Coordinates of C-alpha atoms in Angstrom, one line a residue:
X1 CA 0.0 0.0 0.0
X2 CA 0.6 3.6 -0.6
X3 CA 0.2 7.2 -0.1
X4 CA 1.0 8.0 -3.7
X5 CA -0.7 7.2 -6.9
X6 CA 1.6 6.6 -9.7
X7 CA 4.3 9.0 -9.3
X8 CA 2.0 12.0 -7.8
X9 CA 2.3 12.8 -4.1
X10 CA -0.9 12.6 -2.9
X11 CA -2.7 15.1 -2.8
X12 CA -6.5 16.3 -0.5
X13 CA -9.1 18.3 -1.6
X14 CA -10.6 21.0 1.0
X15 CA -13.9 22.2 0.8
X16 CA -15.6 25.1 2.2
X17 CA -19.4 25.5 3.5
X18 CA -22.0 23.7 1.2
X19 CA -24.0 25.4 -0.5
X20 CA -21.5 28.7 -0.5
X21 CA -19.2 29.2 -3.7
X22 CA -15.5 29.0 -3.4
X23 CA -13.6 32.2 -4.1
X24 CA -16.6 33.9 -2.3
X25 CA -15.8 37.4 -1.1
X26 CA -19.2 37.2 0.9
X27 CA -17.0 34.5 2.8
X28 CA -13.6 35.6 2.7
X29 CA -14.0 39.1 3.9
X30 CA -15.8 38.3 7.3
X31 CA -13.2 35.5 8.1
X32 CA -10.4 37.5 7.4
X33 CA -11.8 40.3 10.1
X34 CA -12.5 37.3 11.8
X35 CA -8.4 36.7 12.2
X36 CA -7.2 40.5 12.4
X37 CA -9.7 40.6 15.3
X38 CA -8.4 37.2 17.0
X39 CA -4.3 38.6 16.2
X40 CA -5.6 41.9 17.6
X41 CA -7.5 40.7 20.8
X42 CA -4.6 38.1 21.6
X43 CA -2.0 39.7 21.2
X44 CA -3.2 43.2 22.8
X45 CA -4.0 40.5 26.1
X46 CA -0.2 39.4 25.7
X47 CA 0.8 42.6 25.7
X48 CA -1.4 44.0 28.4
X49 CA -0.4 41.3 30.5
X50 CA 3.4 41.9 30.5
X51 CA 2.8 45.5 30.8
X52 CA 1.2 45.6 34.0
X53 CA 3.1 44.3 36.6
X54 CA 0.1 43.8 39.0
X55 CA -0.7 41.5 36.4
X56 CA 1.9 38.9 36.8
X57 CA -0.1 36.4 39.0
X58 CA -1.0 32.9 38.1
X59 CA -4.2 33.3 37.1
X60 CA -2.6 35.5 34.2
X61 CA 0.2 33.8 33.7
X62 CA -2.4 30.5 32.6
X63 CA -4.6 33.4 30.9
X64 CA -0.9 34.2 28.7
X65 CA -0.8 30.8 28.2
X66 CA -4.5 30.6 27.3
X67 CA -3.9 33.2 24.1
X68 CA -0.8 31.6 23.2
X69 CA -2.6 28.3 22.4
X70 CA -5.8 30.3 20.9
X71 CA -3.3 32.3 18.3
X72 CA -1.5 29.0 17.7
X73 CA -4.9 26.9 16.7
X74 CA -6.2 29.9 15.0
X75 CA -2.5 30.2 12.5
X76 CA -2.5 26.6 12.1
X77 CA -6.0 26.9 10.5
X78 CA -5.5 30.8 8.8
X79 CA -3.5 30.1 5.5
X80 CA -6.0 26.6 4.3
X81 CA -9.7 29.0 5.5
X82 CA -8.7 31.7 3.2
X83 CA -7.1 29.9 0.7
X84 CA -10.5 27.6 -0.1
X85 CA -12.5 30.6 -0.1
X86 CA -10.2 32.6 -2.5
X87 CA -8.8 30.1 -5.2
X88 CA -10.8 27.1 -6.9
X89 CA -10.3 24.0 -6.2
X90 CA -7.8 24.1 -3.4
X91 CA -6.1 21.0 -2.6
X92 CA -3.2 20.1 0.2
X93 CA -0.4 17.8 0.0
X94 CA -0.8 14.1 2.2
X95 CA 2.3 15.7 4.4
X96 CA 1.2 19.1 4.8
X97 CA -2.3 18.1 6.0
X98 CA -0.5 15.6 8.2
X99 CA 1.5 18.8 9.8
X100 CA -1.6 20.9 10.1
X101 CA -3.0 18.5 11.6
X102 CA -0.9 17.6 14.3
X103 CA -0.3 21.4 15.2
X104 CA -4.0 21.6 15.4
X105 CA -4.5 18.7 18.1
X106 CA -1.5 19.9 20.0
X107 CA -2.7 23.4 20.5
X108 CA -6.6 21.9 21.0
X109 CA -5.0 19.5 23.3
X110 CA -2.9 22.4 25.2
X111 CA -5.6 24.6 25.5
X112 CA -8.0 22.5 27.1
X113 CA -4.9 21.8 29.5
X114 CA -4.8 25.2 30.0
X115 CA -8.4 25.7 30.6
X116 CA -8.0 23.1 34.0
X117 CA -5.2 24.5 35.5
X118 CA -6.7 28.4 35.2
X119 CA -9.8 25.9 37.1
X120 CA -7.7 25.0 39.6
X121 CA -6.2 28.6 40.0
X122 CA -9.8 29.7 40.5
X123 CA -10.7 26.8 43.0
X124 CA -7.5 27.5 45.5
X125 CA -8.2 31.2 45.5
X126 CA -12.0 30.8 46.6
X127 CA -11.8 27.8 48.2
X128 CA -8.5 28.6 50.1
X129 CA -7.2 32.3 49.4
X130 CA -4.7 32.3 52.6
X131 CA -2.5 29.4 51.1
X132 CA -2.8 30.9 47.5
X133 CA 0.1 32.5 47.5
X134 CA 2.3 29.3 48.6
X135 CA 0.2 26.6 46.6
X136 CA 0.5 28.4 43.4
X137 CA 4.3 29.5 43.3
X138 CA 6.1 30.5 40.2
X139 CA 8.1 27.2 40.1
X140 CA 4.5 25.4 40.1
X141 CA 3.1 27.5 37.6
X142 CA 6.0 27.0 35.4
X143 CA 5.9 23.1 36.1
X144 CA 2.1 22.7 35.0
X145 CA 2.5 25.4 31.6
X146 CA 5.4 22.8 30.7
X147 CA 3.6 19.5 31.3
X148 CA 1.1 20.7 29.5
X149 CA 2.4 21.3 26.7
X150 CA 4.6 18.3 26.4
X151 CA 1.4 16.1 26.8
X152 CA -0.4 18.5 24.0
X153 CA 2.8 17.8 21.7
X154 CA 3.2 13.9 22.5
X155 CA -0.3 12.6 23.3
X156 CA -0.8 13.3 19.5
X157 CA 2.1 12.2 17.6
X158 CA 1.2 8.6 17.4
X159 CA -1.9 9.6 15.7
X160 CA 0.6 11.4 13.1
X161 CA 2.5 8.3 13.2
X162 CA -0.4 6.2 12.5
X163 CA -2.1 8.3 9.5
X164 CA 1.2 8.5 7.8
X165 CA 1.3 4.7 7.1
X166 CA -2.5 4.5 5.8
X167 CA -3.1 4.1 2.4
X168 CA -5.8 6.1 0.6
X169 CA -8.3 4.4 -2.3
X170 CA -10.8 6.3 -1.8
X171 CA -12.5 9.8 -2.9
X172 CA -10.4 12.5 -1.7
X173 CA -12.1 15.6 -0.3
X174 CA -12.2 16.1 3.2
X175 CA -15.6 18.0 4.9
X176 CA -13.4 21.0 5.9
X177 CA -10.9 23.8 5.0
X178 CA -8.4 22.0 7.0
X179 CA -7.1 19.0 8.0
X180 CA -8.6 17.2 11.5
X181 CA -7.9 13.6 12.2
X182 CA -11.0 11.8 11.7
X183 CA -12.5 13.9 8.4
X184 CA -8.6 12.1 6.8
X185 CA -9.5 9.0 8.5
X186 CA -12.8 8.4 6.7
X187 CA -11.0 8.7 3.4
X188 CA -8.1 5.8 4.0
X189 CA -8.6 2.4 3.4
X190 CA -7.1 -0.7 4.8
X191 CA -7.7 -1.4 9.2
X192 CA -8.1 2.2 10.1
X193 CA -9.2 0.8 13.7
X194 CA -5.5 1.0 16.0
X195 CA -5.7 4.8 14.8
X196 CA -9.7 5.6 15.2
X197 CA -9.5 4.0 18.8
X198 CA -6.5 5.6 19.3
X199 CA -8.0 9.0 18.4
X200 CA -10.6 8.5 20.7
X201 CA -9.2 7.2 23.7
X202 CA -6.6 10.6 23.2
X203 CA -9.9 12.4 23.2
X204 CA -11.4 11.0 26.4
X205 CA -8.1 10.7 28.7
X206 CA -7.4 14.5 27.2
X207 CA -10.4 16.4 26.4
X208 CA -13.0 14.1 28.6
X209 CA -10.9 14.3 31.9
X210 CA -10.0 17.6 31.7
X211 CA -13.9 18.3 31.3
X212 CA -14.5 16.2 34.3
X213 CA -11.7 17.6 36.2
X214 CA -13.1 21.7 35.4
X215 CA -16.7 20.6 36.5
X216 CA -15.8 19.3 39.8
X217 CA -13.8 22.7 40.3
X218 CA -16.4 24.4 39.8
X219 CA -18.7 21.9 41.8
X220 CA -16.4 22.7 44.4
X221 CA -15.9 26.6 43.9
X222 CA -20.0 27.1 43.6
X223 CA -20.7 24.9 47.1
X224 CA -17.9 27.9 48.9
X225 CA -19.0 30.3 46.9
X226 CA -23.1 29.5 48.3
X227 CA -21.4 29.2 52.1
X228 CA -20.2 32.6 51.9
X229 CA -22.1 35.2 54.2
X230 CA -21.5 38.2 52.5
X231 CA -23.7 38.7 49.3
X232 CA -20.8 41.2 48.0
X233 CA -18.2 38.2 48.3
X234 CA -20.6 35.8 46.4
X235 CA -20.7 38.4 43.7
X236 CA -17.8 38.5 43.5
X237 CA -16.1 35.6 43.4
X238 CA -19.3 34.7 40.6
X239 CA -17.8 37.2 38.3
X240 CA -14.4 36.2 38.8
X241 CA -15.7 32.8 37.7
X242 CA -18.1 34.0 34.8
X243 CA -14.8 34.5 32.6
X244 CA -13.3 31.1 32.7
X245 CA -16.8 29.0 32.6
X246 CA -17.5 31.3 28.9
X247 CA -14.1 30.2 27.7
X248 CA -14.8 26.2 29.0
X249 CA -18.3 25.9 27.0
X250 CA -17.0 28.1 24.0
X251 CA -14.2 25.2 23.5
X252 CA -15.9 21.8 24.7
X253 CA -19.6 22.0 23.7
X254 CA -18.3 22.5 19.5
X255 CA -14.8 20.0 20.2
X256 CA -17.0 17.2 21.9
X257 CA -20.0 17.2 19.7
X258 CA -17.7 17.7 16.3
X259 CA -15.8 14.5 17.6
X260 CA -19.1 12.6 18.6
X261 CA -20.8 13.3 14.8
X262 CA -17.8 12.6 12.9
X263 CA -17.8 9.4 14.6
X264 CA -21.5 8.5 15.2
X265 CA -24.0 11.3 13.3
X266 CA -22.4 10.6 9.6
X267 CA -26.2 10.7 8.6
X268 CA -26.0 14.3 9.5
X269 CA -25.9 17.5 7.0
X270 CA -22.0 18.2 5.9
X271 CA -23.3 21.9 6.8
X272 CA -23.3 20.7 10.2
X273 CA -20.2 19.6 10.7
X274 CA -18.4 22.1 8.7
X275 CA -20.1 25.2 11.5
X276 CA -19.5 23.0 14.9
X277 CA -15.5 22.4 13.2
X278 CA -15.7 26.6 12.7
X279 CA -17.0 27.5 16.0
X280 CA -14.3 25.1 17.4
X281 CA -11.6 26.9 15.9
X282 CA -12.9 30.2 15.2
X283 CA -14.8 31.6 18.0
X284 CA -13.2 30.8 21.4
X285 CA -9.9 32.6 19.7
X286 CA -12.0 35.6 19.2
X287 CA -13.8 36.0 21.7
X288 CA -12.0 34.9 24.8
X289 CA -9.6 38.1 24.6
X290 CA -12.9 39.9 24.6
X291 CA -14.7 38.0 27.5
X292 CA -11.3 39.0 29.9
X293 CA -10.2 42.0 28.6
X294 CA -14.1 43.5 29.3
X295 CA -14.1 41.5 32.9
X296 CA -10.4 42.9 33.9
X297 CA -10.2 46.6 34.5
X298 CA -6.1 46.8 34.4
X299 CA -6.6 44.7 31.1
X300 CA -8.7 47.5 29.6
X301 CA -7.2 50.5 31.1
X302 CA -3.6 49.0 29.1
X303 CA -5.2 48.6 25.7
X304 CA -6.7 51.8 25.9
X305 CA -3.4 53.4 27.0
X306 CA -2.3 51.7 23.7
X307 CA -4.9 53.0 21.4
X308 CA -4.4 56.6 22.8
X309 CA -0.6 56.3 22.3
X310 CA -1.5 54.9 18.6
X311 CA -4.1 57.6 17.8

């Protein structure tokens, strides 16, 4: 078996949304606004976040961490979006789809790392704010960002490993603008089950117990938070909450049902798929530098320092 057919590399064809006609500026305009607003909103919060010093805590540190992985996912995905919706036809080498895809796992992978640890950041500073300081040091805080993202970066490279050795006999035009593991799976042939079970016991022991592990924080954080006296400190501490728990359903309500119907809704319309695999990529980039920049005054106070200095 074999990747190639003849002498050509093989080749993948991406699509774009059914029903919508490729080299559509209708399409291409609001996504590319859709990316100068994610590089703008990131990168501001990276910048905002170095520049204030009484923002170097943990809880910012993980939040640095947090629009690192959201600009990463979004530039894996940036050049293949606009390319489909600007030239006909757009097709992707076997090797560079198996390189997008990869980065694009990883970064999902060290996001929704992220997302626990800024859950466990929340629960010690409610639950116990006196030992905050000493449970959540620097070298801690350094520890988890690193683990992290060696487990993004190595819990999917045997997926890569796997796909690389599949041959493809099949139609091949994948359900998306870019390349995610199970839309290539469908089109190999041969045993595709080591990688498929593969795929989705990364997904649960990733993506599933991470989920688990966020909801019992919050389980946790919501029973202090109700045995609090003061109204003012319930407030509180629900605001300080209300940031993190947008971010959490932005990125697992689209990633778990895209993986659930790509495995088990195939009866499903392609224009399905092809929004929840948009929403997962697109939207929590965009708007989580929006949901904590509006919730965190010294955030705002920065970035408008910068816009005055720019005007």
């Amino acid at each position: 078996s074999s990747n190639r057919t003849g002498s050509s590399p093989l080749t993948l064809i991406l699509t774009g949304i059914p029903g919508v006609a490729v080299s559509s500026p209708w399409v291409a305009v609001p996504l590319c606004c859709l990316y100068l607003l994610m590089l703008l909103g990131n990168c501001s919060l990276l910048w905002a976040i170095r520049a204030e010093h009484s923002l170097h805590t943990p809880m910012f540190q993980f939040l640095s961490m947090l629009a690192l992985a959201d600009l990463g996912l979004s530039l894996c995905t940036l050049p293949t979006v606009l390319a489909v919706f600007c030239v006909p036809a757009t097709s992707l080498p076997f090797r560079a789809c198996l390189a997008q895809m990869y980065f694009i796992h990883a970064f999902s992978a060290i996001e929704s790392g992220v997302l626990v640890a800024m859950a466990f950041d929340r629960f010690v500073a409610i639950c116990h704010p006196l030992r905050y300081g000493s449970v959540l040091s620097g070298s801690l805080v350094a520890g988890a960002g690193l683990l992290i993202v060696l487990r993004g970066f190595c819990v999917v490279l045997p997926v890569i490993i796997l796909m690389a050795r599949m041959p493809f006999c099949r139609a091949r035009v994948l359900s998306h603008s870019f390349c995610l593991h199970q839309d290539v799976l469908r089109l190999a042939c041969g045993d595709v089950r080591p990688s498929s079970w593969y795929g989705l016991s990364a997904v649960i022991l990733t993506k599933g117990l991470d989920s688990l592990a966020i909801l019992l924080s919050y389980v946790l954080i919501l029973r202090a938070i109700l045995g609090t006296v003061s109204p003012g400190a319930r407030a509180k501490a629900f605001s300080t909450c209300a940031c993190h728990l947008c971010a959490v359903l932005l990125f697992y309500i689209p990633l778990i049902s895209l993986s659930v119907i790509h495995r088990f809704g195939r009866h499903l319309s392609p224009l399905t798929l092809t929004l929840l695999a948009d929403a997962y990529l697109l939207v929590p980039p965009v708007l989580n530098p929006l949901v904590y920049s509006w919730k965190t005054k010294q955030i705002r106070r920065r970035i408008l320092l910068l816009l005055c200095r720019r005007g």
